[in-house]
Coordinates of C-alpha atoms in Angstrom, one line a residue:
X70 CA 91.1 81.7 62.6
X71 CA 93.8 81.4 65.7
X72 CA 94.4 78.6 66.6
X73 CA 96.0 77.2 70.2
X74 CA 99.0 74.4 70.0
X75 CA 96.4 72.1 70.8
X76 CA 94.1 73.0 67.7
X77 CA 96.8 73.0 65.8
X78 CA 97.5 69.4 66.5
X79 CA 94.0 68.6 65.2
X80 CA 94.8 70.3 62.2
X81 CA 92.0 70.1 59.0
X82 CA 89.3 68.6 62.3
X83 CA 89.2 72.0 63.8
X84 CA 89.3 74.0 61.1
X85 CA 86.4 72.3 59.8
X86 CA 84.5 72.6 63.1
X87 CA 85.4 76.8 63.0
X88 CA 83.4 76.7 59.5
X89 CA 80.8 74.6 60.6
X90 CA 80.3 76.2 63.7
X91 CA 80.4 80.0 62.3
X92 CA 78.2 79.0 59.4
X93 CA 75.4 77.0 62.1
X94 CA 75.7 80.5 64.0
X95 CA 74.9 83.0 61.4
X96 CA 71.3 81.0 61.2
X97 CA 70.1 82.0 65.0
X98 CA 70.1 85.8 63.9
X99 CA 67.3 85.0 60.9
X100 CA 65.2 82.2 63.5
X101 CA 65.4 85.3 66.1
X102 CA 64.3 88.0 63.1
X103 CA 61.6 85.8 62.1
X104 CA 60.4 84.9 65.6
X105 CA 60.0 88.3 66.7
X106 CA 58.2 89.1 63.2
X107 CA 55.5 86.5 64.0
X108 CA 55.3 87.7 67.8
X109 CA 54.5 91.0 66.6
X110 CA 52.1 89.6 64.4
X111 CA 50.3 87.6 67.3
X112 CA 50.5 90.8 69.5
X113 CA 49.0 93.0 66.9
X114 CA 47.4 91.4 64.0
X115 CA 45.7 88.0 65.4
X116 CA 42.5 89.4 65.1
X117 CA 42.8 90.9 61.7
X118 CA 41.3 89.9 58.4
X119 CA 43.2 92.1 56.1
X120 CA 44.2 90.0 53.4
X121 CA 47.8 91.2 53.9
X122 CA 48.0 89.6 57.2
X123 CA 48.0 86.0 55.8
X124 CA 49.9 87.0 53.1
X125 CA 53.0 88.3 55.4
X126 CA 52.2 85.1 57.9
X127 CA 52.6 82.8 55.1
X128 CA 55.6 84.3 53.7
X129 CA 57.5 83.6 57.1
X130 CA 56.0 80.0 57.0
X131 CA 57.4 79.8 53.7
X132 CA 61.0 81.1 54.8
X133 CA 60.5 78.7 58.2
X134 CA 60.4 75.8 55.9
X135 CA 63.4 76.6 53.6
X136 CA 65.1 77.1 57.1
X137 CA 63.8 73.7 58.6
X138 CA 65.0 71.8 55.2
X139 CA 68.4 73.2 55.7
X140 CA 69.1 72.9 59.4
X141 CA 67.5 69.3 59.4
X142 CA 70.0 68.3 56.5
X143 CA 72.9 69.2 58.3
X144 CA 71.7 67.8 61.7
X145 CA 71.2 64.4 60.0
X146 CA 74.6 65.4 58.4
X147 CA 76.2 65.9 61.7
X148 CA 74.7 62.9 63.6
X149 CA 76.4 61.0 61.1
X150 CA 79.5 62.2 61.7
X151 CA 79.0 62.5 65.6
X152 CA 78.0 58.5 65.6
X153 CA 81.4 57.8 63.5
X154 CA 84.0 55.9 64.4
X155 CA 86.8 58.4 63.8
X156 CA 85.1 61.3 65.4
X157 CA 84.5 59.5 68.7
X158 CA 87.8 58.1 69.4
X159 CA 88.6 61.5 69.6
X160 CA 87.2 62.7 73.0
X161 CA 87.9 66.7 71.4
X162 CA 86.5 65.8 67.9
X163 CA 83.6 64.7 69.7
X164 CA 83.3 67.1 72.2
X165 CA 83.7 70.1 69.0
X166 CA 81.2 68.2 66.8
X167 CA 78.3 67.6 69.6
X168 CA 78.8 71.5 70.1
X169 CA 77.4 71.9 66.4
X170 CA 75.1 69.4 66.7
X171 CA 73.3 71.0 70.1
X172 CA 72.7 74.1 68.5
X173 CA 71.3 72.6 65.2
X174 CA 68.7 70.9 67.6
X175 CA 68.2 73.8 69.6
X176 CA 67.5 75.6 65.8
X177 CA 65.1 73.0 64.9
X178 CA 63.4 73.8 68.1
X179 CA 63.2 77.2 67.5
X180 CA 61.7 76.9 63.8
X181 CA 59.2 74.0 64.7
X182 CA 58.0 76.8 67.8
X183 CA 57.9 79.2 65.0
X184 CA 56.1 77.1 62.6
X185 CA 53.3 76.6 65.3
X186 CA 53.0 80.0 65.7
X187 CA 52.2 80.2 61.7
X188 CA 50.0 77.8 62.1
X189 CA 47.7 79.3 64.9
X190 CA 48.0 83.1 63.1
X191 CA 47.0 81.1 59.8
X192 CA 44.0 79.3 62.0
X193 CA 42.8 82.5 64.3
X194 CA 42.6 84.3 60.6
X195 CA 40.5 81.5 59.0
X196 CA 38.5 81.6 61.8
X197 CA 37.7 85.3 62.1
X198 CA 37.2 85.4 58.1
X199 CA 34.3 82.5 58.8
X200 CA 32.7 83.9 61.9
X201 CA 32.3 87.2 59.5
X202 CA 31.1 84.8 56.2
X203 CA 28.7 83.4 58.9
X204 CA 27.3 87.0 59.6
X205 CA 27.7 88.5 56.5
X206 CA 24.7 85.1 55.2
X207 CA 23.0 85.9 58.6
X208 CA 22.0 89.3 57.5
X209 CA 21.3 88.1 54.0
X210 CA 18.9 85.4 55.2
X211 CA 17.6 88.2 57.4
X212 CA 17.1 90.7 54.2
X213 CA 15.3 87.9 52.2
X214 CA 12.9 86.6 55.2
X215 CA 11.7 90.1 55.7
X216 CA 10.8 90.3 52.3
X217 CA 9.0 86.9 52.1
X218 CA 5.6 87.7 53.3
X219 CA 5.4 90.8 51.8
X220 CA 6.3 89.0 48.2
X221 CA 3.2 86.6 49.6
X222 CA 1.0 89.5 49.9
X223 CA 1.7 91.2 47.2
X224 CA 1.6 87.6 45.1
X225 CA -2.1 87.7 46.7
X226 CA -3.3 91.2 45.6
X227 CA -1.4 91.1 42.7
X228 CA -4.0 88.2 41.2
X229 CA -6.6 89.4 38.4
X230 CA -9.6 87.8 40.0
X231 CA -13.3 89.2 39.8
X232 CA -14.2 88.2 43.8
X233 CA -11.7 89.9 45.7
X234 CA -13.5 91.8 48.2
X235 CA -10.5 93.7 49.4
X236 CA -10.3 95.2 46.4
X237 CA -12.4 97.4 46.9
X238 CA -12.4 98.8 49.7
X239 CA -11.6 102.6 49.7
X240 CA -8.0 102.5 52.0
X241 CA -7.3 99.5 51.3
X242 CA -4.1 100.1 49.3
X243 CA -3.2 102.3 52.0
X244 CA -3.8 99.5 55.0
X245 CA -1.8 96.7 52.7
X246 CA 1.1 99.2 52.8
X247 CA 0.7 100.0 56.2
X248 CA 0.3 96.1 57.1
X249 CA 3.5 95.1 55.0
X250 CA 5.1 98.4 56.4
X251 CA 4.7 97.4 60.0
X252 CA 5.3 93.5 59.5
X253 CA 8.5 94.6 57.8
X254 CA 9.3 96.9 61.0
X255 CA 8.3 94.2 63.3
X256 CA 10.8 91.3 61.8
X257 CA 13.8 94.1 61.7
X258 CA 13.7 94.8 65.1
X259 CA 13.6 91.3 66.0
X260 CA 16.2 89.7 64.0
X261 CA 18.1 93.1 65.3
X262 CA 17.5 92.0 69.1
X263 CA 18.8 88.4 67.7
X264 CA 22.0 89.9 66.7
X265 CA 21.6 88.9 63.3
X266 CA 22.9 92.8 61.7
X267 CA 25.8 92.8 64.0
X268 CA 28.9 92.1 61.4

């Protein structure tokens, strides 16, 4: 590290603010990696229900969270030597330390931004998997209502009783099936105008 005549005079103080300083810095290359990860995730994927889409978005949260532990633990670390007594009778100790502390805050900014972002990828997927759950029952309860009054009818015809006039009538097999057939066809292209097949 060089060092000026002034810095020099500070002695151990500046050297301490180089480390702290270069150390802080080398965390703004991973917020910015991970920031435009999940911007390219809310560009591309937001309307995706691909299992591996979650699973990528909630790796980054993880990672933003690991970051946010660390960065907030050395802001609380730096306030406390910021508000000290021997740091701010120096007006250069100060001045060096606020630096660090600015860009820890402006860090924590940058993850809690990014943590939102998780959490409206991690929402907008939720949401899209229910919208498609809610379908995906729609066209089941669809299914088994077409297949209720035929059950009924064939329930009715399918009793052993003497008295049954339709029995025996000569088509009458044939008009059931054509009855159930077009009641069937009937209830499909309904539901189908409803929008209840439309995954």
């Amino acid at each position: 590290i060089l060092m000026s005549h002034q810095h020099w005079r500070e002695g151990t103080i500046y050297i301490q603010y180089e480390i702290l300083d270069s150390l802080v810095d080398n965390y703004f290359p991973a917020i910015y990696e991970l920031e435009d990860y999940l911007n390219e995730f809310d560009e591309t994927g937001r309307h995706s229900s691909d299992k591996s889409f979650i699973h990528n978005v909630f790796d980054a949260r993880s990672r933003l969270l690991k970051l946010r532990r660390i960065v907030n633990q050395m802001k609380d670390l730096l306030y406390r030597l910021v508000s000290s007594d021997n740091i701010k009778e120096s007006r250069s100790r100060h001045a060096y330390f606020s630096d660090i502390y600015d860009h820890l805050l402006r860090l924590s900014e940058f993850i809690e931004s990014s943590l939102l972002v998780t959490s409206d990828l991690r929402d907008s997927y939720l949401s899209m998997n229910s919208d498609r759950m809610n379908r995906i029952m729609m066209l089941f309860t669809a299914i088994t209502t077409i297949f209720v009054p035929l059950t009924f009818i064939v329930g009715i015809y399918g009793m052993n009783f003497d008295y049954m006039p339709e029995l025996r009538w000569k088509y009458g097999y044939f008009l059931t099936l054509a009855a159930m057939g077009t009641l069937s066809l009937l209830m499909l292209l309904w539901f189908k105008k409803k929008g209840w097949f439309k995954l």
